[in-house]
Short mmCIF file of C-alpha atoms and ligand atoms in Angstrom, two decimals:
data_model
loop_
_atom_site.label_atom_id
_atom_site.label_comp_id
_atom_site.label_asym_id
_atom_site.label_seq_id
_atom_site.Cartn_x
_atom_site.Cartn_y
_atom_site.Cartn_z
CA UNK A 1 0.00 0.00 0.00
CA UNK A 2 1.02 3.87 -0.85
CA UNK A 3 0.26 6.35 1.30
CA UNK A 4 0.66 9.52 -0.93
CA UNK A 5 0.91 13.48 0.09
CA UNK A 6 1.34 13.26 3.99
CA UNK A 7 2.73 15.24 6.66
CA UNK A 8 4.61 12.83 8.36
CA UNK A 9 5.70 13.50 11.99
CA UNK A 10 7.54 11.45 14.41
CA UNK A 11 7.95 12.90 18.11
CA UNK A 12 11.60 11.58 19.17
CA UNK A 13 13.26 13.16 18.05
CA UNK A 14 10.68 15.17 16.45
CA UNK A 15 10.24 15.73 12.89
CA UNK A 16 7.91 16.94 10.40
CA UNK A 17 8.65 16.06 6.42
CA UNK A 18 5.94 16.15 3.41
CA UNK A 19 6.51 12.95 1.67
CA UNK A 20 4.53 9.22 1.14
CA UNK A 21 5.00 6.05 2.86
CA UNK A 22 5.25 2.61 1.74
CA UNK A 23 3.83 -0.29 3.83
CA UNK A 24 4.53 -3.56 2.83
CA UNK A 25 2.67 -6.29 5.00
CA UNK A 26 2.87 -5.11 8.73
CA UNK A 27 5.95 -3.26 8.12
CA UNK A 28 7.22 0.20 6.90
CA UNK A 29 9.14 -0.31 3.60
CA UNK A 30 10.24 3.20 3.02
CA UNK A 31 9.29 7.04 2.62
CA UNK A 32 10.44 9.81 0.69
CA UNK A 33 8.92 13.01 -0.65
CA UNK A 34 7.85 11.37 -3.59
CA UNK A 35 7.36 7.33 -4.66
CA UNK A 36 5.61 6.16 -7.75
CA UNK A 37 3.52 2.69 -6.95
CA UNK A 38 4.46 -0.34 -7.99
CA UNK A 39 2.57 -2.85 -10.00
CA UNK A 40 -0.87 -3.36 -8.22
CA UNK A 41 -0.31 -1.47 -5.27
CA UNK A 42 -3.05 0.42 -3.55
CA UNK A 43 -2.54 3.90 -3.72
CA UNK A 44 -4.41 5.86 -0.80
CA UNK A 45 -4.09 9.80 -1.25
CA UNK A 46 -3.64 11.51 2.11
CA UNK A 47 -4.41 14.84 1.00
CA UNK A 48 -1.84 16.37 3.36
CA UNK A 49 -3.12 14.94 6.46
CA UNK A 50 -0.81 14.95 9.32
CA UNK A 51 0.49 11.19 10.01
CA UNK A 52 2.02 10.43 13.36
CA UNK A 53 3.13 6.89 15.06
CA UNK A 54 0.24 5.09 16.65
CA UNK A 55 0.06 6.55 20.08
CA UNK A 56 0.95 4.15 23.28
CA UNK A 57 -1.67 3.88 26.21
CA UNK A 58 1.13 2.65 28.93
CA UNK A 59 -1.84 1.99 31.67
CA UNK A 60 -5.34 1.08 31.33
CA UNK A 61 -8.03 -0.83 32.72
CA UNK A 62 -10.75 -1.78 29.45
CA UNK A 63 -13.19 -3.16 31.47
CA UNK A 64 -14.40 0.42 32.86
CA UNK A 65 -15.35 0.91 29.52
CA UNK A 66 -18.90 0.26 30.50
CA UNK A 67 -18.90 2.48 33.49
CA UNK A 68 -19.32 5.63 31.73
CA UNK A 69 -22.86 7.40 33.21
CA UNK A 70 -22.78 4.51 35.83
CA UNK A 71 -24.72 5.75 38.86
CA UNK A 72 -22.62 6.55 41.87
CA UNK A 73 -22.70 4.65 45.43
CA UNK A 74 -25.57 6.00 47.75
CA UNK A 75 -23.11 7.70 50.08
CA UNK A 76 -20.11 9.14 48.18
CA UNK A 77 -16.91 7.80 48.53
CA UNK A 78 -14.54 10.41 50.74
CA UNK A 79 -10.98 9.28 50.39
CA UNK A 80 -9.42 6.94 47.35
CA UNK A 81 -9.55 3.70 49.31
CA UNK A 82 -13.47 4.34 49.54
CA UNK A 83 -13.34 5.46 45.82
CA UNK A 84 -11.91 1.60 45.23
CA UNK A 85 -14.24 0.11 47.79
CA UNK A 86 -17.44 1.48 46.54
CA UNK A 87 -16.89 2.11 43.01
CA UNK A 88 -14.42 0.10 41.00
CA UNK A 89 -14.56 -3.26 43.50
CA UNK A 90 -18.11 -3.27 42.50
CA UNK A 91 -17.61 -2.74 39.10
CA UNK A 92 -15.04 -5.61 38.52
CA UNK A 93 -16.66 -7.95 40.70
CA UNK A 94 -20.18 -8.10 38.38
CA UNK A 95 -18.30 -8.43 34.94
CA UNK A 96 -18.52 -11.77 33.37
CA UNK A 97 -17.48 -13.07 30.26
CA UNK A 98 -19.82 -11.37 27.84
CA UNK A 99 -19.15 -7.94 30.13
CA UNK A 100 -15.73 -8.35 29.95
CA UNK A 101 -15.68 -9.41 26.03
CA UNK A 102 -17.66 -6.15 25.40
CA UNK A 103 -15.59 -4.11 27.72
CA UNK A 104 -13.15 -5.02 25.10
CA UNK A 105 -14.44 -4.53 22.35
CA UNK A 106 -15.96 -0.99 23.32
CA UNK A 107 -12.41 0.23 24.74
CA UNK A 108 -10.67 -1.00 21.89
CA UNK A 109 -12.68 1.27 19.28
CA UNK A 110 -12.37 4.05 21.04
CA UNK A 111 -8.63 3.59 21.75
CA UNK A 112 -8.97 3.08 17.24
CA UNK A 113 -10.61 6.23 17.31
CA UNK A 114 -8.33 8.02 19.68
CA UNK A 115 -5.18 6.94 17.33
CA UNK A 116 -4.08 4.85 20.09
CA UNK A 117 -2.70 1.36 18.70
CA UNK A 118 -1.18 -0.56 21.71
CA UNK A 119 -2.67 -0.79 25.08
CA UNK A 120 -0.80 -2.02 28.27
CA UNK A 121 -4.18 -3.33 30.19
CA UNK A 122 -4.67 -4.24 33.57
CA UNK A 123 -7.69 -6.72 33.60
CA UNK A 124 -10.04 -7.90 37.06
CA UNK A 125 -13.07 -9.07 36.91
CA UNK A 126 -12.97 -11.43 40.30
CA UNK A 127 -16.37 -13.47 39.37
CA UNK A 128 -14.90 -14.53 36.20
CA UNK A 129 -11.09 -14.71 36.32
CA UNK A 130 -9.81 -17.82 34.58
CA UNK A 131 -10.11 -17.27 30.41
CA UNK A 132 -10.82 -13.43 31.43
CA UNK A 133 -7.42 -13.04 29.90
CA UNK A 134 -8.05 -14.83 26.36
CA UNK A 135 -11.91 -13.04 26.42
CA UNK A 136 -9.99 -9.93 26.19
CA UNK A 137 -8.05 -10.58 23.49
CA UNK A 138 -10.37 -11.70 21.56
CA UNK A 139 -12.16 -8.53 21.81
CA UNK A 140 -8.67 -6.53 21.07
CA UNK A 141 -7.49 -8.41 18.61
CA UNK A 142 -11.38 -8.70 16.66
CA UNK A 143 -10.92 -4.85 16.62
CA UNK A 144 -7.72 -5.23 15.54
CA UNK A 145 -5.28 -3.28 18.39
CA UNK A 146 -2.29 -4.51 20.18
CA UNK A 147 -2.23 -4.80 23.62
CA UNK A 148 -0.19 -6.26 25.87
CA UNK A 149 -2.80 -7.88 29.04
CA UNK A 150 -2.41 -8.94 32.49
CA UNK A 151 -4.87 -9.82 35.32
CA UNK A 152 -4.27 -7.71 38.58
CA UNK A 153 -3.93 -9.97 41.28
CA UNK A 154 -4.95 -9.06 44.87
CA UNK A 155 -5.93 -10.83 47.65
CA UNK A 156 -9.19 -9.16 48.12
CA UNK A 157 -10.70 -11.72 46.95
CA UNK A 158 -9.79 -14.63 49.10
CA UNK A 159 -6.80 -16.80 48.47
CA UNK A 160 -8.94 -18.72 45.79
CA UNK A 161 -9.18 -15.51 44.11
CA UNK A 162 -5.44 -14.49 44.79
CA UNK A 163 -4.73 -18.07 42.98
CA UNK A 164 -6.71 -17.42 40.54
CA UNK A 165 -5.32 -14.44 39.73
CA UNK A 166 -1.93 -15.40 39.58
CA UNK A 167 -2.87 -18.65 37.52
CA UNK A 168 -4.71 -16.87 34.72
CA UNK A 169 -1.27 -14.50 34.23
CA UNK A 170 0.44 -17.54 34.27
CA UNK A 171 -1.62 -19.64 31.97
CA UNK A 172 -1.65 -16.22 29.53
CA UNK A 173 1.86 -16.38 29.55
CA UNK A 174 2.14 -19.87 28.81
CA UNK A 175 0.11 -19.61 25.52
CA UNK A 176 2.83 -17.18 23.98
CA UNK A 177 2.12 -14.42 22.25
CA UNK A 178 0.43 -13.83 19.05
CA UNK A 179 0.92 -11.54 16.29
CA UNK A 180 -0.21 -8.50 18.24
CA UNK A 181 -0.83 -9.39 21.81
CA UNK A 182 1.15 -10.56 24.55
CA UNK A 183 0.86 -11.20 28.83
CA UNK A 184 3.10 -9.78 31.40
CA UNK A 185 2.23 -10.02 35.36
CA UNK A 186 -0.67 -8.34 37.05
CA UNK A 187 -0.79 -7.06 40.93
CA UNK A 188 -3.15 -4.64 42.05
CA UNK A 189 -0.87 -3.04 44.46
CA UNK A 190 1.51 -3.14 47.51
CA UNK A 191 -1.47 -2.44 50.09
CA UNK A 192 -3.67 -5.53 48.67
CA UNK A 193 -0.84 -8.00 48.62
CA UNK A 194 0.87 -9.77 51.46
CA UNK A 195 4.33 -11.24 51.66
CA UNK A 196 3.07 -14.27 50.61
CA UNK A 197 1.38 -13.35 47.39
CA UNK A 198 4.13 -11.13 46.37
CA UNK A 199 6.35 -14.30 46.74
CA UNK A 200 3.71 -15.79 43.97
CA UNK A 201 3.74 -13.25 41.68
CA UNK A 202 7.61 -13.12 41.91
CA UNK A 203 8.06 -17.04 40.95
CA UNK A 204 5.21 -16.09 38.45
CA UNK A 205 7.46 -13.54 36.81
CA UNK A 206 10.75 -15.70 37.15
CA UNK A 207 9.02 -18.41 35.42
CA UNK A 208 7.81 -16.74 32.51
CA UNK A 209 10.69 -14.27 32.28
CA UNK A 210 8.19 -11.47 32.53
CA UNK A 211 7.98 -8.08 34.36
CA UNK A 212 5.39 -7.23 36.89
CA UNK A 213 2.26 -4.00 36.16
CA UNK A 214 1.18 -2.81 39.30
CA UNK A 215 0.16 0.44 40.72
CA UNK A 216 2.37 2.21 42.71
CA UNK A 217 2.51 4.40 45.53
CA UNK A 218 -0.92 5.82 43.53
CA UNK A 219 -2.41 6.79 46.96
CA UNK A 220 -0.61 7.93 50.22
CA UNK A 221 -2.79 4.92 51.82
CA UNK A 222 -0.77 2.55 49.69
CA UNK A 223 3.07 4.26 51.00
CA UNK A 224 1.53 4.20 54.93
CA UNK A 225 0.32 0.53 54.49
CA UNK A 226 4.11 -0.49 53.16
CA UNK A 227 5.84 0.98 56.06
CA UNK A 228 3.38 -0.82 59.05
CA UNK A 229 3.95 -4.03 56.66
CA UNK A 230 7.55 -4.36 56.30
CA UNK A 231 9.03 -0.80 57.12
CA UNK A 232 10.45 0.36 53.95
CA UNK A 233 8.60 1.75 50.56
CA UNK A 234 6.94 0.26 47.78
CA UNK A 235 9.76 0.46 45.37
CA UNK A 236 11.95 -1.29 48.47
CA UNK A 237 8.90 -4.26 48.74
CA UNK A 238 9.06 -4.96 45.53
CA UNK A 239 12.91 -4.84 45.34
CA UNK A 240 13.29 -7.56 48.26
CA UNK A 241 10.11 -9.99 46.57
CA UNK A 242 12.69 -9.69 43.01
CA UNK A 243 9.98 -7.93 41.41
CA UNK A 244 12.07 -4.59 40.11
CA UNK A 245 13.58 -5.94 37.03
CA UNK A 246 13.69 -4.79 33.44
CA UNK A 247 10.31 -3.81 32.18
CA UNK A 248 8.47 -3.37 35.58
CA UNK A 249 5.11 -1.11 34.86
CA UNK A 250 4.99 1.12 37.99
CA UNK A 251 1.39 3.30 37.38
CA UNK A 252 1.41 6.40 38.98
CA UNK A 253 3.90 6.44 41.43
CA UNK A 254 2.49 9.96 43.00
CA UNK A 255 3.84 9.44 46.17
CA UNK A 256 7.07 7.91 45.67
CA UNK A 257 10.02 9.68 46.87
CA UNK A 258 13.13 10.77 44.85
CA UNK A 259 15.50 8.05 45.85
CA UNK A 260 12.84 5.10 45.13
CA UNK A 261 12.51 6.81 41.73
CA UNK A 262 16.05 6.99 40.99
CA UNK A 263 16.29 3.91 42.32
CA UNK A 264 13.78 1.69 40.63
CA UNK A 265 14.20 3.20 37.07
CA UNK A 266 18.07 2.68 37.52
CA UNK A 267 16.54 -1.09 37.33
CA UNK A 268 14.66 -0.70 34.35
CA UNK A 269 11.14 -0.44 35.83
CA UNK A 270 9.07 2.26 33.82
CA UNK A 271 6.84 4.68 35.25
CA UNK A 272 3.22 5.46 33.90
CA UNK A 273 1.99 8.64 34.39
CA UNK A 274 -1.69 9.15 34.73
CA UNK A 275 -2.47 12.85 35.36
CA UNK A 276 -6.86 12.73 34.87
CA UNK A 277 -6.77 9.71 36.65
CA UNK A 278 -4.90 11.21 39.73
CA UNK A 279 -6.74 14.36 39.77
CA UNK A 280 -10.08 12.71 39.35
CA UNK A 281 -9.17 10.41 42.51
CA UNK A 282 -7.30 13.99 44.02
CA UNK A 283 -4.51 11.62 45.35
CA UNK A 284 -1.78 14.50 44.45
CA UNK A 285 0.60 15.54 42.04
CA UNK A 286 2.93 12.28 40.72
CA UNK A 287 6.82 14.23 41.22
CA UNK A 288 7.23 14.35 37.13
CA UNK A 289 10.62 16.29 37.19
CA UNK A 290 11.75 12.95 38.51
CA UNK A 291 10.34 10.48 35.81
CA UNK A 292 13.07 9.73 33.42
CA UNK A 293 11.57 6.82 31.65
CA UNK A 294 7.96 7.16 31.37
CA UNK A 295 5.10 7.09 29.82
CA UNK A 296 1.53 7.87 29.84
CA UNK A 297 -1.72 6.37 30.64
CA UNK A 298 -5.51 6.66 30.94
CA UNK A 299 -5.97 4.23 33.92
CA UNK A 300 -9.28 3.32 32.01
CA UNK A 301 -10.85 7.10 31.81
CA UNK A 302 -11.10 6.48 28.27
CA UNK A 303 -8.36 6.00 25.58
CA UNK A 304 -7.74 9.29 24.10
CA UNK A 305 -3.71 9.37 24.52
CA UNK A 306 -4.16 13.15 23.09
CA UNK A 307 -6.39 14.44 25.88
CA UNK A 308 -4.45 12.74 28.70
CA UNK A 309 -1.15 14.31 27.06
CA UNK A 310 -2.44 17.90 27.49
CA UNK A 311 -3.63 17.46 30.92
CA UNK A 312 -0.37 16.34 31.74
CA UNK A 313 1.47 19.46 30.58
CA UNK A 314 -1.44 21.71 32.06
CA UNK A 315 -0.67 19.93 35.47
CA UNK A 316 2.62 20.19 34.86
CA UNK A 317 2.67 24.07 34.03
CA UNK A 318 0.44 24.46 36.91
CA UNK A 319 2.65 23.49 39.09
CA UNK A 320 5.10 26.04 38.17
CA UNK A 321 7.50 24.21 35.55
CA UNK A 322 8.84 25.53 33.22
CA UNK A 323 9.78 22.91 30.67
CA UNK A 324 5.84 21.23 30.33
CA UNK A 325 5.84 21.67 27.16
CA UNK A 326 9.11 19.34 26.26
CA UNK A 327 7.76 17.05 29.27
CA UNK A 328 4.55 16.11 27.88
CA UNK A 329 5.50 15.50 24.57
CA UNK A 330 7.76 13.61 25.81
CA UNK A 331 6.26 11.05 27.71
CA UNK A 332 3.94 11.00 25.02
CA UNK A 333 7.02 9.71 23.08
CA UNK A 334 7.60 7.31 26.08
CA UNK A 335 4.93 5.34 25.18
CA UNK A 336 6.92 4.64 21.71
CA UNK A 337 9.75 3.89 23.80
CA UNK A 338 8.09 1.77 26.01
CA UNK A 339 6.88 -0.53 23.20
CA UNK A 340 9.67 -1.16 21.41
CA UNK A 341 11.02 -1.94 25.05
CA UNK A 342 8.33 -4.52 25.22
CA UNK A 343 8.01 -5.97 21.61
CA UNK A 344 11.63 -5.21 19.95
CA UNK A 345 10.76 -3.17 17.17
CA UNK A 346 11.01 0.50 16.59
CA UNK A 347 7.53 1.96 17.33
CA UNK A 348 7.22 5.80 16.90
CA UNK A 349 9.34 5.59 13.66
CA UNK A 350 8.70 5.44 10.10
CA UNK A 351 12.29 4.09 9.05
CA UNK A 352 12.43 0.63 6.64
CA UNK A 353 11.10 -2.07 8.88
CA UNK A 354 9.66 0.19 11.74
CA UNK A 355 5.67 -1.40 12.17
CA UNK A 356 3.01 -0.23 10.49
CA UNK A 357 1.34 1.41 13.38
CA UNK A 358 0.28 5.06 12.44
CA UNK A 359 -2.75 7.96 12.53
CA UNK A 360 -3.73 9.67 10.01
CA UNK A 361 -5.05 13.09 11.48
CA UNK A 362 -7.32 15.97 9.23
CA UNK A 363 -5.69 18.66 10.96
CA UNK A 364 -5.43 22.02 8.75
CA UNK A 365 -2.96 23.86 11.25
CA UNK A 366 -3.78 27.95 11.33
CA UNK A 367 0.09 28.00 11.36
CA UNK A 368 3.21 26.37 9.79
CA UNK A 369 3.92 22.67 11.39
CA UNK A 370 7.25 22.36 11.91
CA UNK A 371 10.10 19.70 14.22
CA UNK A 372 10.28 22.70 16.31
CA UNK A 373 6.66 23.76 16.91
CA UNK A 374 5.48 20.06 16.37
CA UNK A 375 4.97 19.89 20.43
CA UNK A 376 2.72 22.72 20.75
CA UNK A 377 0.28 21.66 18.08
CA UNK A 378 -0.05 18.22 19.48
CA UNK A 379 -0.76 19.74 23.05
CA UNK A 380 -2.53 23.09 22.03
CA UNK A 381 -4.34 22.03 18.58
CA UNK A 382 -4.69 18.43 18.03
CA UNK A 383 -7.77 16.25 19.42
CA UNK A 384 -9.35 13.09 18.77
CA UNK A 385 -11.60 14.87 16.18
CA UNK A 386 -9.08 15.33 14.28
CA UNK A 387 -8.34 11.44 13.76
CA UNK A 388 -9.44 10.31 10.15
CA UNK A 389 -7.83 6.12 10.03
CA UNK A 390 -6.14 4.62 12.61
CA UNK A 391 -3.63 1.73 11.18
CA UNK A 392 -2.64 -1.31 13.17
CA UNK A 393 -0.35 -3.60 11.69
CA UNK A 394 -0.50 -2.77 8.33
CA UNK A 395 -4.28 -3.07 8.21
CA UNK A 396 -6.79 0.03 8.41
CA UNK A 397 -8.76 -0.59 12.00
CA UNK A 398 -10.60 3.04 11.23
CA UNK A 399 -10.50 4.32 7.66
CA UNK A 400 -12.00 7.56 6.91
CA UNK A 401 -13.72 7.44 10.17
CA UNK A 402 -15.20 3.92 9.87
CA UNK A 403 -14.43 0.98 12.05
CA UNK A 404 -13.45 -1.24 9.20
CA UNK A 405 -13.29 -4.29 11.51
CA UNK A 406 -16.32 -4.64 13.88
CA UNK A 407 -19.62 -3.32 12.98
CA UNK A 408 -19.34 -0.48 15.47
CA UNK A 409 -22.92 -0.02 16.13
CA UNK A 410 -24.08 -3.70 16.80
CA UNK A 411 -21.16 -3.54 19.02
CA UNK A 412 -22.23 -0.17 21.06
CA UNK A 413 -26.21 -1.24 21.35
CA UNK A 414 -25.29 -4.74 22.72
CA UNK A 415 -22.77 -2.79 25.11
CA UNK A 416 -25.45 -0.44 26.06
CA UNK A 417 -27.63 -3.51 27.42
CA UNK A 418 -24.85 -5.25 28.71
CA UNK A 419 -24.22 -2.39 30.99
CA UNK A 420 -27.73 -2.11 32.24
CA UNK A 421 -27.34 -5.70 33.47
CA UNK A 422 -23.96 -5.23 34.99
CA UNK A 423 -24.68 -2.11 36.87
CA UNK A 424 -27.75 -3.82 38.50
CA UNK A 425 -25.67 -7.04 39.32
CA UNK A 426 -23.28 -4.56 41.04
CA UNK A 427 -25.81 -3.09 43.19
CA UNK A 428 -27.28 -6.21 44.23
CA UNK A 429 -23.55 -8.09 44.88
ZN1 ZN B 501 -5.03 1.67 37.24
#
């Protein structure tokens, strides 16, 4: 396939160049600012549309995806843990397999319509835990995203459902990956895990030579819990259990102090950065200056990786920094990092061989785009409006605005029952 008459921008290091693109198969064969098509190729005119990598969703949870308008607990929730307790604990604990599957299916064509092509997920649904994995990517993978899943294990749920939990990463793992999903290790967090399970999920992630997701430090409940359980941090926990090795997902990490930081990216953990999600739950400002390899992520608010990009630079700027601007971008670009961290090949690039993964934005800019300026018209003037096709793989997911996979509507009226049913199961549970 040609691409013809783009913009093409990459965001590390950033660049803007008018030119067309060659995909051959999942794969970027080549660009230049002008190539004639070969024999039987499909030519697709651009019309000067801006094209930038497929954007990176670092930390998410798909199976809110039917939780949008959800009524809200009789007495509202006060503090975060009551936030978990009354809200999301409900939620997860009335999916089942055809909520979860839709979940899925829901988040993943909005993530399509969002220009977001890979989502690191973070699955529970404690009713229906073992296959929960594989229901999920069948939804992901029908719309045609990559994702890379896990199932947050916690001991909430009895040590059945702790067993569970750790089983269905395990089994995930087993299976290998396919062609555009893969498993890693799920833990809910520090303050729902004792020594015991962390000790599970440790020999999970030895076994499978896998890294651990799990939030971090998201709450000051979760830091205060770690001391009066073993006197020392999070980042320390996790670093006597084994479980702060290459690839570690650490969401949030808002109340993790400068050494742990230093400490647990100097072991190749990453930290995700989720600035609606943390002001939504008001648990504080994460200590950005301090993230060096990071990324970003929805924690489940939706998928738009555009929106949750410019409320991290407006949090940033509003707490005084200077260099927001370079910051957001940049752990926008994290996410392309991040990726090619996790699945060895060079995401946010458009070289020979880089994947196919790419939006295709209508965005007529009042002023000239340039490498320079490229970061303040992604975080002052692009949106999700502006995204025209979203390509996965080498294969359209959205094209010209249309899911081409699913048939979007069938899809959004059986979600729209499916969530009448759930939200009544989780008031009854
Ligand atoms: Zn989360």
């Amino acid at each position: 396939m040609l691409l013809k008459g783009a913009s093409v921008a990459t965001l590390d290091p950033p660049s803007v160049a008018r030119g067309d693109l060659r995909i051959e198969g999942e794969r970027v064969a080549g660009g230049a600012p002008v190539l004639f098509p070969l024999p039987g190729e499909e030519v697709v005119d651009l019309g000067g549309a801006l094209v930038l990598p497929g954007l990176v969703n670092a930390h998410t949870h798909l199976y809110s995806a039917l939780a949008r308008g959800m009524p809200g607990p009789a007495e509202p929730p006060r503090s975060f843990l009551e936030i978990l307790e009354r809200v999301w604990w409900r939620l997860d604990r009335a999916l089942d397999e055809e909520s979860v599957h839709l979940s899925g299916l829901v988040g993943a064509i909005e993530a399509a319509r969002s220009g977001t092509t890979l989502v690191f997920d973070h699955h529970s649904s404690p009713s229906s835990i073992g296959g929960s994995l594989a229901t999920l990517r069948r939804a992901v993978e029908e719309v045609g995203l990559r994702s890379v899943l896990c199932y947050e294990t916690t001991d909430r749920n009895g040590l059945e459902g702790r067993d569970a939990g750790i089983a269905e990463n395990r089994d995930f793992l087993a299976g290998g990956p396919t062609r555009l999903t893969r498993g890693m290790v799920g833990a809910h967090a520090s303050f729902t895990l004792s020594e015991e399970s962390l000790a599970a999920l440790a020999a999970a992630v030895a076994g499978a030579s896998s890294s651990l997701h799990v939030h971090a430090a998201e709450d000051r409940a979760d830091v205060e819990d770690c001391v009066r359980r073993c006197g020392a941090g999070v980042v320390e926990r996790l670093r006597r259990h084994g479980l702060l090795v290459r690839r570690t997902l650490l969401a949030h990490g808002v109340h993790l102090s400068g050494p742990e930081l230093l400490e647990a990216q100097s072991e190749g953990a990453w930290l995700v950065h989720c600035p609606r999600s943390n002001m939504n739950n008001a648990v504080g400002h994460a200590p950005t200056a301090a993230f060096r390899r990071a990324a970003l992520g929805t924690d489940g608010l939706d998928e738009d990786m555009l929106a949750e990009a410019r409320a991290a630079f407006l949090k940033m700027r509003d707490a005084g920094r200077p260099d927001a601007l370079e910051a957001a971008s940049g752990q926008l670009a994290g996410g392309h990092r991040l990726a090619a961290a996790f699945l060895g090949q060079a995401f946010g690039t458009f070289g020979p061989g880089s994947p196919a993964d790419l939006v295709v934005l209508d965005y007529q800019p009042p002023t000239p785009v340039t490498a320079e300026n490229l970061a303040g018209h992604l975080l002052f003037g692009l949106d999700r409006s502006h995204v025209r096709s979203t390509m996965v793989a080498g294969r359209f997911v959205l094209r010209d605005r249309r899911i081409a996979t699913v048939d979007e509507g069938t899809v959004f009226a059986r979600a729209r029952a499916a969530a009448g049913r759930l939200w009544e199961r989780m008031f009854s549970l």
